[in-house]
mmCIF file with all atom_site columns, N, CA and C in Angstrom:
data_model
loop_
_atom_site.group_PDB
_atom_site.id
_atom_site.type_symbol
_atom_site.label_atom_id
_atom_site.label_alt_id
_atom_site.label_comp_id
_atom_site.label_asym_id
_atom_site.label_entity_id
_atom_site.label_seq_id
_atom_site.pdbx_PDB_ins_code
_atom_site.Cartn_x
_atom_site.Cartn_y
_atom_site.Cartn_z
_atom_site.occupancy
_atom_site.B_iso_or_equiv
_atom_site.pdbx_formal_charge
_atom_site.auth_seq_id
_atom_site.auth_comp_id
_atom_site.auth_asym_id
_atom_site.auth_atom_id
_atom_site.pdbx_PDB_model_num
ATOM 1   N N  . MET A 1 1  ? 0.834   -1.171 0.000  1.00 0.00 ? 4  MET A N  1
ATOM 2   C CA . MET A 1 1  ? 0.000   0.000  0.000  1.00 0.00 ? 4  MET A CA 1
ATOM 3   C C  . MET A 1 1  ? 0.885   1.241  0.000  1.00 0.00 ? 4  MET A C  1
ATOM 4   N N  . GLN A 1 2  ? 1.111   1.782  -1.179 1.00 0.00 ? 5  GLN A N  1
ATOM 5   C CA . GLN A 1 2  ? 1.902   2.990  -1.266 1.00 0.00 ? 5  GLN A CA 1
ATOM 6   C C  . GLN A 1 2  ? 1.264   3.892  -2.299 1.00 0.00 ? 5  GLN A C  1
ATOM 7   N N  . SER A 1 3  ? 1.165   5.143  -1.966 1.00 0.00 ? 6  SER A N  1
ATOM 8   C CA . SER A 1 3  ? 0.582   6.095  -2.893 1.00 0.00 ? 6  SER A CA 1
ATOM 9   C C  . SER A 1 3  ? 1.365   7.391  -2.840 1.00 0.00 ? 6  SER A C  1
ATOM 10  N N  . GLU A 1 4  ? 1.064   8.256  -3.764 1.00 0.00 ? 7  GLU A N  1
ATOM 11  C CA . GLU A 1 4  ? 1.761   9.526  -3.857 1.00 0.00 ? 7  GLU A CA 1
ATOM 12  C C  . GLU A 1 4  ? 0.962   10.594 -3.129 1.00 0.00 ? 7  GLU A C  1
ATOM 13  N N  . VAL A 1 5  ? 1.667   11.452 -2.411 1.00 0.00 ? 8  VAL A N  1
ATOM 14  C CA . VAL A 1 5  ? 1.024   12.536 -1.678 1.00 0.00 ? 8  VAL A CA 1
ATOM 15  C C  . VAL A 1 5  ? 1.580   13.851 -2.193 1.00 0.00 ? 8  VAL A C  1
ATOM 16  N N  . GLN A 1 6  ? 0.701   14.781 -2.483 1.00 0.00 ? 9  GLN A N  1
ATOM 17  C CA . GLN A 1 6  ? 1.121   16.113 -2.892 1.00 0.00 ? 9  GLN A CA 1
ATOM 18  C C  . GLN A 1 6  ? 0.738   17.096 -1.798 1.00 0.00 ? 9  GLN A C  1
ATOM 19  N N  . ILE A 1 7  ? 1.645   18.019 -1.526 1.00 0.00 ? 10 ILE A N  1
ATOM 20  C CA . ILE A 1 7  ? 1.416   19.011 -0.487 1.00 0.00 ? 10 ILE A CA 1
ATOM 21  C C  . ILE A 1 7  ? 1.536   20.392 -1.110 1.00 0.00 ? 10 ILE A C  1
ATOM 22  N N  . CYS A 1 8  ? 0.625   21.259 -0.749 1.00 0.00 ? 11 CYS A N  1
ATOM 23  C CA . CYS A 1 8  ? 0.644   22.637 -1.232 1.00 0.00 ? 11 CYS A CA 1
ATOM 24  C C  . CYS A 1 8  ? 0.917   23.557 -0.048 1.00 0.00 ? 11 CYS A C  1
ATOM 25  N N  . VAL A 1 9  ? 1.965   24.343 -0.157 1.00 0.00 ? 12 VAL A N  1
ATOM 26  C CA . VAL A 1 9  ? 2.292   25.315 0.881  1.00 0.00 ? 12 VAL A CA 1
ATOM 27  C C  . VAL A 1 9  ? 1.880   26.681 0.359  1.00 0.00 ? 12 VAL A C  1
ATOM 28  N N  . VAL A 1 10 ? 1.023   27.351 1.095  1.00 0.00 ? 13 VAL A N  1
ATOM 29  C CA . VAL A 1 10 ? 0.533   28.661 0.687  1.00 0.00 ? 13 VAL A CA 1
ATOM 30  C C  . VAL A 1 10 ? 1.425   29.731 1.300  1.00 0.00 ? 13 VAL A C  1
ATOM 31  N N  . GLY A 1 11 ? 1.870   30.649 0.475  1.00 0.00 ? 14 GLY A N  1
ATOM 32  C CA . GLY A 1 11 ? 2.726   31.726 0.944  1.00 0.00 ? 14 GLY A CA 1
ATOM 33  C C  . GLY A 1 11 ? 4.141   31.538 0.451  1.00 0.00 ? 14 GLY A C  1
ATOM 34  N N  . LYS A 1 12 ? 4.993   32.464 0.816  1.00 0.00 ? 15 LYS A N  1
ATOM 35  C CA . LYS A 1 12 ? 6.391   32.399 0.395  1.00 0.00 ? 15 LYS A CA 1
ATOM 36  C C  . LYS A 1 12 ? 7.196   31.601 1.409  1.00 0.00 ? 15 LYS A C  1
ATOM 37  N N  . VAL A 1 13 ? 8.035   30.728 0.890  1.00 0.00 ? 16 VAL A N  1
ATOM 38  C CA . VAL A 1 13 ? 8.973   29.999 1.741  1.00 0.00 ? 16 VAL A CA 1
ATOM 39  C C  . VAL A 1 13 ? 10.366  30.428 1.302  1.00 0.00 ? 16 VAL A C  1
ATOM 40  N N  . PHE A 1 14 ? 11.089  31.079 2.183  1.00 0.00 ? 17 PHE A N  1
ATOM 41  C CA . PHE A 1 14 ? 12.413  31.564 1.843  1.00 0.00 ? 17 PHE A CA 1
ATOM 42  C C  . PHE A 1 14 ? 13.408  30.410 1.812  1.00 0.00 ? 17 PHE A C  1
ATOM 43  N N  . ARG A 1 15 ? 14.410  30.537 0.992  1.00 0.00 ? 18 ARG A N  1
ATOM 44  C CA . ARG A 1 15 ? 15.365  29.454 0.750  1.00 0.00 ? 18 ARG A CA 1
ATOM 45  C C  . ARG A 1 15 ? 15.913  28.800 2.022  1.00 0.00 ? 18 ARG A C  1
ATOM 46  N N  . PRO A 1 16 ? 16.338  29.569 3.006  1.00 0.00 ? 19 PRO A N  1
ATOM 47  C CA . PRO A 1 16 ? 16.872  28.899 4.208  1.00 0.00 ? 19 PRO A CA 1
ATOM 48  C C  . PRO A 1 16 ? 15.833  28.034 4.924  1.00 0.00 ? 19 PRO A C  1
ATOM 49  N N  . LYS A 1 17 ? 14.563  28.377 4.772  1.00 0.00 ? 20 LYS A N  1
ATOM 50  C CA . LYS A 1 17 ? 13.507  27.636 5.458  1.00 0.00 ? 20 LYS A CA 1
ATOM 51  C C  . LYS A 1 17 ? 13.069  26.391 4.696  1.00 0.00 ? 20 LYS A C  1
ATOM 52  N N  . VAL A 1 18 ? 13.397  26.290 3.403  1.00 0.00 ? 21 VAL A N  1
ATOM 53  C CA . VAL A 1 18 ? 12.961  25.147 2.597  1.00 0.00 ? 21 VAL A CA 1
ATOM 54  C C  . VAL A 1 18 ? 13.530  23.852 3.156  1.00 0.00 ? 21 VAL A C  1
ATOM 55  N N  . LEU A 1 19 ? 14.803  23.854 3.522  1.00 0.00 ? 22 LEU A N  1
ATOM 56  C CA . LEU A 1 19 ? 15.425  22.648 4.065  1.00 0.00 ? 22 LEU A CA 1
ATOM 57  C C  . LEU A 1 19 ? 14.747  22.233 5.370  1.00 0.00 ? 22 LEU A C  1
ATOM 58  N N  . ALA A 1 20 ? 14.496  23.186 6.247  1.00 0.00 ? 23 ALA A N  1
ATOM 59  C CA . ALA A 1 20 ? 13.830  22.880 7.518  1.00 0.00 ? 23 ALA A CA 1
ATOM 60  C C  . ALA A 1 20 ? 12.417  22.363 7.276  1.00 0.00 ? 23 ALA A C  1
ATOM 61  N N  . LEU A 1 21 ? 11.716  22.946 6.317  1.00 0.00 ? 24 LEU A N  1
ATOM 62  C CA . LEU A 1 21 ? 10.363  22.506 5.986  1.00 0.00 ? 24 LEU A CA 1
ATOM 63  C C  . LEU A 1 21 ? 10.375  21.079 5.446  1.00 0.00 ? 24 LEU A C  1
ATOM 64  N N  . ASN A 1 22 ? 11.326  20.781 4.564  1.00 0.00 ? 25 ASN A N  1
ATOM 65  C CA . ASN A 1 22 ? 11.437  19.424 4.018  1.00 0.00 ? 25 ASN A CA 1
ATOM 66  C C  . ASN A 1 22 ? 11.764  18.403 5.103  1.00 0.00 ? 25 ASN A C  1
ATOM 67  N N  . LYS A 1 23 ? 12.631  18.763 6.037  1.00 0.00 ? 26 LYS A N  1
ATOM 68  C CA . LYS A 1 23 ? 12.963  17.855 7.145  1.00 0.00 ? 26 LYS A CA 1
ATOM 69  C C  . LYS A 1 23 ? 11.726  17.583 8.001  1.00 0.00 ? 26 LYS A C  1
ATOM 70  N N  . THR A 1 24 ? 10.953  18.625 8.256  1.00 0.00 ? 27 THR A N  1
ATOM 71  C CA . THR A 1 24 ? 9.737   18.464 9.056  1.00 0.00 ? 27 THR A CA 1
ATOM 72  C C  . THR A 1 24 ? 8.731   17.576 8.339  1.00 0.00 ? 27 THR A C  1
ATOM 73  N N  . PHE A 1 25 ? 8.550   17.794 7.027  1.00 0.00 ? 28 PHE A N  1
ATOM 74  C CA . PHE A 1 25 ? 7.645   16.939 6.247  1.00 0.00 ? 28 PHE A CA 1
ATOM 75  C C  . PHE A 1 25 ? 8.081   15.483 6.305  1.00 0.00 ? 28 PHE A C  1
ATOM 76  N N  . ASN A 1 26 ? 9.381   15.235 6.117  1.00 0.00 ? 29 ASN A N  1
ATOM 77  C CA . ASN A 1 26 ? 9.891   13.857 6.148  1.00 0.00 ? 29 ASN A CA 1
ATOM 78  C C  . ASN A 1 26 ? 9.651   13.209 7.505  1.00 0.00 ? 29 ASN A C  1
ATOM 79  N N  . GLU A 1 27 ? 9.932   13.940 8.564  1.00 0.00 ? 30 GLU A N  1
ATOM 80  C CA . GLU A 1 27 ? 9.732   13.418 9.919  1.00 0.00 ? 30 GLU A CA 1
ATOM 81  C C  . GLU A 1 27 ? 8.245   13.151 10.180 1.00 0.00 ? 30 GLU A C  1
ATOM 82  N N  . TYR A 1 28 ? 7.392   14.050 9.716  1.00 0.00 ? 31 TYR A N  1
ATOM 83  C CA . TYR A 1 28 ? 5.946   13.902 9.887  1.00 0.00 ? 31 TYR A CA 1
ATOM 84  C C  . TYR A 1 28 ? 5.444   12.640 9.191  1.00 0.00 ? 31 TYR A C  1
ATOM 85  N N  . PHE A 1 29 ? 5.869   12.425 7.950  1.00 0.00 ? 32 PHE A N  1
ATOM 86  C CA . PHE A 1 29 ? 5.399   11.253 7.212  1.00 0.00 ? 32 PHE A CA 1
ATOM 87  C C  . PHE A 1 29 ? 5.957   9.955  7.792  1.00 0.00 ? 32 PHE A C  1
ATOM 88  N N  . LYS A 1 30 ? 7.175   10.004 8.337  1.00 0.00 ? 33 LYS A N  1
ATOM 89  C CA . LYS A 1 30 ? 7.706   8.829  9.041  1.00 0.00 ? 33 LYS A CA 1
ATOM 90  C C  . LYS A 1 30 ? 6.833   8.509  10.250 1.00 0.00 ? 33 LYS A C  1
ATOM 91  N N  . LEU A 1 31 ? 6.407   9.548  10.951 1.00 0.00 ? 34 LEU A N  1
ATOM 92  C CA . LEU A 1 31 ? 5.555   9.356  12.127 1.00 0.00 ? 34 LEU A CA 1
ATOM 93  C C  . LEU A 1 31 ? 4.191   8.795  11.738 1.00 0.00 ? 34 LEU A C  1
ATOM 94  N N  . VAL A 1 32 ? 3.603   9.284  10.650 1.00 0.00 ? 35 VAL A N  1
ATOM 95  C CA . VAL A 1 32 ? 2.320   8.736  10.190 1.00 0.00 ? 35 VAL A CA 1
ATOM 96  C C  . VAL A 1 32 ? 2.483   7.249  9.883  1.00 0.00 ? 35 VAL A C  1
ATOM 97  N N  . LYS A 1 33 ? 3.556   6.882  9.182  1.00 0.00 ? 36 LYS A N  1
ATOM 98  C CA . LYS A 1 33 ? 3.802   5.466  8.865  1.00 0.00 ? 36 LYS A CA 1
ATOM 99  C C  . LYS A 1 33 ? 4.004   4.656  10.142 1.00 0.00 ? 36 LYS A C  1
ATOM 100 N N  . TRP A 1 34 ? 4.676   5.246  11.123 1.00 0.00 ? 37 TRP A N  1
ATOM 101 C CA . TRP A 1 34 ? 4.908   4.554  12.392 1.00 0.00 ? 37 TRP A CA 1
ATOM 102 C C  . TRP A 1 34 ? 3.580   4.291  13.106 1.00 0.00 ? 37 TRP A C  1
ATOM 103 N N  . TYR A 1 35 ? 2.713   5.305  13.133 1.00 0.00 ? 38 TYR A N  1
ATOM 104 C CA . TYR A 1 35 ? 1.385   5.113  13.722 1.00 0.00 ? 38 TYR A CA 1
ATOM 105 C C  . TYR A 1 35 ? 0.584   4.078  12.938 1.00 0.00 ? 38 TYR A C  1
ATOM 106 N N  . LEU A 1 36 ? 0.699   4.078  11.611 1.00 0.00 ? 39 LEU A N  1
ATOM 107 C CA . LEU A 1 36 ? -0.008  3.082  10.802 1.00 0.00 ? 39 LEU A CA 1
ATOM 108 C C  . LEU A 1 36 ? 0.452   1.670  11.141 1.00 0.00 ? 39 LEU A C  1
ATOM 109 N N  . SER A 1 37 ? 1.722   1.522  11.488 1.00 0.00 ? 40 SER A N  1
ATOM 110 C CA . SER A 1 37 ? 2.233   0.193  11.829 1.00 0.00 ? 40 SER A CA 1
ATOM 111 C C  . SER A 1 37 ? 1.617   -0.341 13.120 1.00 0.00 ? 40 SER A C  1
ATOM 112 N N  . CYS A 1 38 ? 1.062   0.535  13.947 1.00 0.00 ? 41 CYS A N  1
ATOM 113 C CA . CYS A 1 38 ? 0.366   0.093  15.167 1.00 0.00 ? 41 CYS A CA 1
ATOM 114 C C  . CYS A 1 38 ? -0.976  -0.545 14.837 1.00 0.00 ? 41 CYS A C  1
ATOM 115 N N  . ASN A 1 39 ? -1.498  -0.261 13.648 1.00 0.00 ? 42 ASN A N  1
ATOM 116 C CA . ASN A 1 39 ? -2.717  -0.887 13.122 1.00 0.00 ? 42 ASN A CA 1
ATOM 117 C C  . ASN A 1 39 ? -3.909  -0.740 14.077 1.00 0.00 ? 42 ASN A C  1
ATOM 118 N N  . SER A 1 40 ? -4.134  0.481  14.543 1.00 0.00 ? 43 SER A N  1
ATOM 119 C CA . SER A 1 40 ? -5.269  0.743  15.429 1.00 0.00 ? 43 SER A CA 1
ATOM 120 C C  . SER A 1 40 ? -6.099  1.892  14.876 1.00 0.00 ? 43 SER A C  1
ATOM 121 N N  . LYS A 1 41 ? -7.420  1.750  14.975 1.00 0.00 ? 44 LYS A N  1
ATOM 122 C CA . LYS A 1 41 ? -8.335  2.805  14.540 1.00 0.00 ? 44 LYS A CA 1
ATOM 123 C C  . LYS A 1 41 ? -8.799  3.666  15.708 1.00 0.00 ? 44 LYS A C  1
ATOM 124 N N  . SER A 1 42 ? -8.193  3.480  16.872 1.00 0.00 ? 45 SER A N  1
ATOM 125 C CA . SER A 1 42 ? -8.600  4.203  18.073 1.00 0.00 ? 45 SER A CA 1
ATOM 126 C C  . SER A 1 42 ? -7.574  5.281  18.428 1.00 0.00 ? 45 SER A C  1
ATOM 127 N N  . LYS A 1 43 ? -8.005  6.537  18.389 1.00 0.00 ? 46 LYS A N  1
ATOM 128 C CA . LYS A 1 43 ? -7.121  7.634  18.774 1.00 0.00 ? 46 LYS A CA 1
ATOM 129 C C  . LYS A 1 43 ? -6.734  7.522  20.245 1.00 0.00 ? 46 LYS A C  1
ATOM 130 N N  . LYS A 1 44 ? -7.690  7.123  21.068 1.00 0.00 ? 47 LYS A N  1
ATOM 131 C CA . LYS A 1 44 ? -7.431  6.999  22.505 1.00 0.00 ? 47 LYS A CA 1
ATOM 132 C C  . LYS A 1 44 ? -6.378  5.928  22.772 1.00 0.00 ? 47 LYS A C  1
ATOM 133 N N  . PHE A 1 45 ? -6.505  4.776  22.118 1.00 0.00 ? 48 PHE A N  1
ATOM 134 C CA . PHE A 1 45 ? -5.532  3.700  22.296 1.00 0.00 ? 48 PHE A CA 1
ATOM 135 C C  . PHE A 1 45 ? -4.140  4.167  21.868 1.00 0.00 ? 48 PHE A C  1
ATOM 136 N N  . LEU A 1 46 ? -4.061  4.798  20.699 1.00 0.00 ? 49 LEU A N  1
ATOM 137 C CA . LEU A 1 46 ? -2.762  5.258  20.209 1.00 0.00 ? 49 LEU A CA 1
ATOM 138 C C  . LEU A 1 46 ? -2.164  6.305  21.133 1.00 0.00 ? 49 LEU A C  1
ATOM 139 N N  . HIS A 1 47 ? -2.997  7.175  21.672 1.00 0.00 ? 50 HIS A N  1
ATOM 140 C CA . HIS A 1 47 ? -2.484  8.187  22.591 1.00 0.00 ? 50 HIS A CA 1
ATOM 141 C C  . HIS A 1 47 ? -1.933  7.535  23.860 1.00 0.00 ? 50 HIS A C  1
ATOM 142 N N  . GLU A 1 48 ? -2.695  6.608  24.421 1.00 0.00 ? 51 GLU A N  1
ATOM 143 C CA . GLU A 1 48 ? -2.278  5.971  25.673 1.00 0.00 ? 51 GLU A CA 1
ATOM 144 C C  . GLU A 1 48 ? -1.044  5.090  25.498 1.00 0.00 ? 51 GLU A C  1
ATOM 145 N N  . LYS A 1 49 ? -0.959  4.376  24.389 1.00 0.00 ? 52 LYS A N  1
ATOM 146 C CA . LYS A 1 49 ? 0.105   3.383  24.218 1.00 0.00 ? 52 LYS A CA 1
ATOM 147 C C  . LYS A 1 49 ? 1.322   3.898  23.451 1.00 0.00 ? 52 LYS A C  1
ATOM 148 N N  . CYS A 1 50 ? 1.135   4.901  22.604 1.00 0.00 ? 53 CYS A N  1
ATOM 149 C CA . CYS A 1 50 ? 2.214   5.269  21.685 1.00 0.00 ? 53 CYS A CA 1
ATOM 150 C C  . CYS A 1 50 ? 2.698   6.712  21.792 1.00 0.00 ? 53 CYS A C  1
ATOM 151 N N  . TYR A 1 51 ? 1.952   7.573  22.443 1.00 0.00 ? 54 TYR A N  1
ATOM 152 C CA . TYR A 1 51 ? 2.270   9.005  22.426 1.00 0.00 ? 54 TYR A CA 1
ATOM 153 C C  . TYR A 1 51 ? 3.643   9.310  23.019 1.00 0.00 ? 54 TYR A C  1
ATOM 154 N N  . GLU A 1 52 ? 3.945   8.746  24.166 1.00 0.00 ? 55 GLU A N  1
ATOM 155 C CA . GLU A 1 52 ? 5.242   9.018  24.803 1.00 0.00 ? 55 GLU A CA 1
ATOM 156 C C  . GLU A 1 52 ? 6.392   8.523  23.937 1.00 0.00 ? 55 GLU A C  1
ATOM 157 N N  . ASP A 1 53 ? 6.225   7.350  23.319 1.00 0.00 ? 56 ASP A N  1
ATOM 158 C CA . ASP A 1 53 ? 7.259   6.834  22.417 1.00 0.00 ? 56 ASP A CA 1
ATOM 159 C C  . ASP A 1 53 ? 7.420   7.753  21.209 1.00 0.00 ? 56 ASP A C  1
ATOM 160 N N  . ALA A 1 54 ? 6.314   8.242  20.682 1.00 0.00 ? 57 ALA A N  1
ATOM 161 C CA . ALA A 1 54 ? 6.370   9.144  19.527 1.00 0.00 ? 57 ALA A CA 1
ATOM 162 C C  . ALA A 1 54 ? 7.121   10.427 19.883 1.00 0.00 ? 57 ALA A C  1
ATOM 163 N N  . LYS A 1 55 ? 6.859   10.979 21.073 1.00 0.00 ? 58 LYS A N  1
ATOM 164 C CA . LYS A 1 55 ? 7.567   12.189 21.499 1.00 0.00 ? 58 LYS A CA 1
ATOM 165 C C  . LYS A 1 55 ? 9.063   11.936 21.612 1.00 0.00 ? 58 LYS A C  1
ATOM 166 N N  . ARG A 1 56 ? 9.411   10.746 22.083 1.00 0.00 ? 59 ARG A N  1
ATOM 167 C CA . ARG A 1 56 ? 10.819  10.415 22.272 1.00 0.00 ? 59 ARG A CA 1
ATOM 168 C C  . ARG A 1 56 ? 11.519  10.128 20.938 1.00 0.00 ? 59 ARG A C  1
ATOM 169 N N  . LEU A 1 57 ? 10.826  9.452  20.019 1.00 0.00 ? 60 LEU A N  1
ATOM 170 C CA . LEU A 1 57 ? 11.451  8.997  18.779 1.00 0.00 ? 60 LEU A CA 1
ATOM 171 C C  . LEU A 1 57 ? 11.484  10.040 17.667 1.00 0.00 ? 60 LEU A C  1
ATOM 172 N N  . PHE A 1 58 ? 10.532  10.956 17.669 1.00 0.00 ? 61 PHE A N  1
ATOM 173 C CA . PHE A 1 58 ? 10.408  11.892 16.555 1.00 0.00 ? 61 PHE A CA 1
ATOM 174 C C  . PHE A 1 58 ? 10.586  13.322 17.035 1.00 0.00 ? 61 PHE A C  1
ATOM 175 N N  . ASN A 1 59 ? 11.328  14.084 16.269 1.00 0.00 ? 62 ASN A N  1
ATOM 176 C CA . ASN A 1 59 ? 11.636  15.469 16.619 1.00 0.00 ? 62 ASN A CA 1
ATOM 177 C C  . ASN A 1 59 ? 10.562  16.400 16.051 1.00 0.00 ? 62 ASN A C  1
ATOM 178 N N  . LEU A 1 60 ? 9.357   16.298 16.606 1.00 0.00 ? 63 LEU A N  1
ATOM 179 C CA . LEU A 1 60 ? 8.236   17.128 16.170 1.00 0.00 ? 63 LEU A CA 1
ATOM 180 C C  . LEU A 1 60 ? 7.524   17.691 17.393 1.00 0.00 ? 63 LEU A C  1
ATOM 181 N N  . ASN A 1 61 ? 6.851   18.818 17.200 1.00 0.00 ? 64 ASN A N  1
ATOM 182 C CA . ASN A 1 61 ? 6.098   19.371 18.324 1.00 0.00 ? 64 ASN A CA 1
ATOM 183 C C  . ASN A 1 61 ? 4.829   18.551 18.558 1.00 0.00 ? 64 ASN A C  1
ATOM 184 N N  . THR A 1 62 ? 4.206   18.768 19.694 1.00 0.00 ? 65 THR A N  1
ATOM 185 C CA . THR A 1 62 ? 3.071   17.925 20.083 1.00 0.00 ? 65 THR A CA 1
ATOM 186 C C  . THR A 1 62 ? 1.881   18.057 19.138 1.00 0.00 ? 65 THR A C  1
ATOM 187 N N  . ALA A 1 63 ? 1.676   19.238 18.574 1.00 0.00 ? 66 ALA A N  1
ATOM 188 C CA . ALA A 1 63 ? 0.554   19.412 17.640 1.00 0.00 ? 66 ALA A CA 1
ATOM 189 C C  . ALA A 1 63 ? 0.741   18.541 16.401 1.00 0.00 ? 66 ALA A C  1
ATOM 190 N N  . LEU A 1 64 ? 1.958   18.476 15.877 1.00 0.00 ? 67 LEU A N  1
ATOM 191 C CA . LEU A 1 64 ? 2.216   17.636 14.705 1.00 0.00 ? 67 LEU A CA 1
ATOM 192 C C  . LEU A 1 64 ? 2.126   16.155 15.051 1.00 0.00 ? 67 LEU A C  1
ATOM 193 N N  . ILE A 1 65 ? 2.530   15.786 16.258 1.00 0.00 ? 68 ILE A N  1
ATOM 194 C CA . ILE A 1 65 ? 2.407   14.389 16.688 1.00 0.00 ? 68 ILE A CA 1
ATOM 195 C C  . ILE A 1 65 ? 0.934   13.999 16.743 1.00 0.00 ? 68 ILE A C  1
ATOM 196 N N  . GLN A 1 66 ? 0.110   14.869 17.281 1.00 0.00 ? 69 GLN A N  1
ATOM 197 C CA . GLN A 1 66 ? -1.324  14.576 17.378 1.00 0.00 ? 69 GLN A CA 1
ATOM 198 C C  . GLN A 1 66 ? -1.987  14.527 16.007 1.00 0.00 ? 69 GLN A C  1
ATOM 199 N N  . THR A 1 67 ? -1.617  15.428 15.108 1.00 0.00 ? 70 THR A N  1
ATOM 200 C CA . THR A 1 67 ? -2.228  15.395 13.776 1.00 0.00 ? 70 THR A CA 1
ATOM 201 C C  . THR A 1 67 ? -1.752  14.192 12.982 1.00 0.00 ? 70 THR A C  1
ATOM 202 N N  . ALA A 1 68 ? -0.514  13.751 13.193 1.00 0.00 ? 71 ALA A N  1
ATOM 203 C CA . ALA A 1 68 ? -0.030  12.537 12.524 1.00 0.00 ? 71 ALA A CA 1
ATOM 204 C C  . ALA A 1 68 ? -0.814  11.325 13.009 1.00 0.00 ? 71 ALA A C  1
ATOM 205 N N  . ARG A 1 69 ? -1.079  11.274 14.319 1.00 0.00 ? 72 ARG A N  1
ATOM 206 C CA . ARG A 1 69 ? -1.901  10.195 14.871 1.00 0.00 ? 72 ARG A CA 1
ATOM 207 C C  . ARG A 1 69 ? -3.290  10.207 14.253 1.00 0.00 ? 72 ARG A C  1
ATOM 208 N N  . ASP A 1 70 ? -3.898  11.384 14.207 1.00 0.00 ? 73 ASP A N  1
ATOM 209 C CA . ASP A 1 70 ? -5.246  11.505 13.646 1.00 0.00 ? 73 ASP A CA 1
ATOM 210 C C  . ASP A 1 70 ? -5.267  11.130 12.168 1.00 0.00 ? 73 ASP A C  1
ATOM 211 N N  . LYS A 1 71 ? -4.242  11.527 11.432 1.00 0.00 ? 74 LYS A N  1
ATOM 212 C CA . LYS A 1 71 ? -4.159  11.197 10.007 1.00 0.00 ? 74 LYS A CA 1
ATOM 213 C C  . LYS A 1 71 ? -4.046  9.689  9.818  1.00 0.00 ? 74 LYS A C  1
ATOM 214 N N  . ALA A 1 72 ? -3.245  9.022  10.639 1.00 0.00 ? 75 ALA A N  1
ATOM 215 C CA . ALA A 1 72 ? -3.099  7.568  10.539 1.00 0.00 ? 75 ALA A CA 1
ATOM 216 C C  . ALA A 1 72 ? -4.427  6.868  10.825 1.00 0.00 ? 75 ALA A C  1
ATOM 217 N N  . VAL A 1 73 ? -5.146  7.336  11.826 1.00 0.00 ? 76 VAL A N  1
ATOM 218 C CA . VAL A 1 73 ? -6.450  6.747  12.160 1.00 0.00 ? 76 VAL A CA 1
ATOM 219 C C  . VAL A 1 73 ? -7.424  6.930  11.001 1.00 0.00 ? 76 VAL A C  1
ATOM 220 N N  . GLU A 1 74 ? -7.447  8.116  10.409 1.00 0.00 ? 77 GLU A N  1
ATOM 221 C CA . GLU A 1 74 ? -8.353  8.364  9.282  1.00 0.00 ? 77 GLU A CA 1
ATOM 222 C C  . GLU A 1 74 ? -7.991  7.505  8.075  1.00 0.00 ? 77 GLU A C  1
ATOM 223 N N  . ILE A 1 75 ? -6.709  7.290  7.843  1.00 0.00 ? 78 ILE A N  1
ATOM 224 C CA . ILE A 1 75 ? -6.283  6.420  6.739  1.00 0.00 ? 78 ILE A CA 1
ATOM 225 C C  . ILE A 1 75 ? -6.783  5.006  6.972  1.00 0.00 ? 78 ILE A C  1
ATOM 226 N N  . LEU A 1 76 ? -6.605  4.501  8.190  1.00 0.00 ? 79 LEU A N  1
ATOM 227 C CA . LEU A 1 76 ? -7.051  3.135  8.486  1.00 0.00 ? 79 LEU A CA 1
ATOM 228 C C  . LEU A 1 76 ? -8.569  3.011  8.417  1.00 0.00 ? 79 LEU A C  1
ATOM 229 N N  . LYS A 1 77 ? -9.285  4.029  8.858  1.00 0.00 ? 80 LYS A N  1
ATOM 230 C CA . LYS A 1 77 ? -10.748 3.979  8.817  1.00 0.00 ? 80 LYS A CA 1
ATOM 231 C C  . LYS A 1 77 ? -11.279 4.036  7.387  1.00 0.00 ? 80 LYS A C  1
ATOM 232 N N  . SER A 1 78 ? -10.499 4.598  6.476  1.00 0.00 ? 81 SER A N  1
ATOM 233 C CA . SER A 1 78 ? -10.971 4.741  5.098  1.00 0.00 ? 81 SER A CA 1
ATOM 234 C C  . SER A 1 78 ? -10.921 3.429  4.322  1.00 0.00 ? 81 SER A C  1
ATOM 235 N N  . PHE A 1 79 ? -10.263 2.412  4.870  1.00 0.00 ? 82 PHE A N  1
ATOM 236 C CA . PHE A 1 79 ? -10.181 1.115  4.181  1.00 0.00 ? 82 PHE A CA 1
ATOM 237 C C  . PHE A 1 79 ? -11.196 0.146  4.719  1.00 0.00 ? 82 PHE A C  1
#
């Protein structure tokens, strides 16, 4: 199960910030895949069992960790 994802960034992104933005995108998508590997459709379960590990393993702020969890749950629910 692999598909292509396109992202649209609205506004100007200055050259020095492009690298940081790309690193954040890569880390975010790794986290979504990591949550998908847990194979759970429950946000509560993922929060209780995986949130602390996600904070430790991935260099993202808590809002991005939560949205990655929610995105993984929505992907699993769509199948």
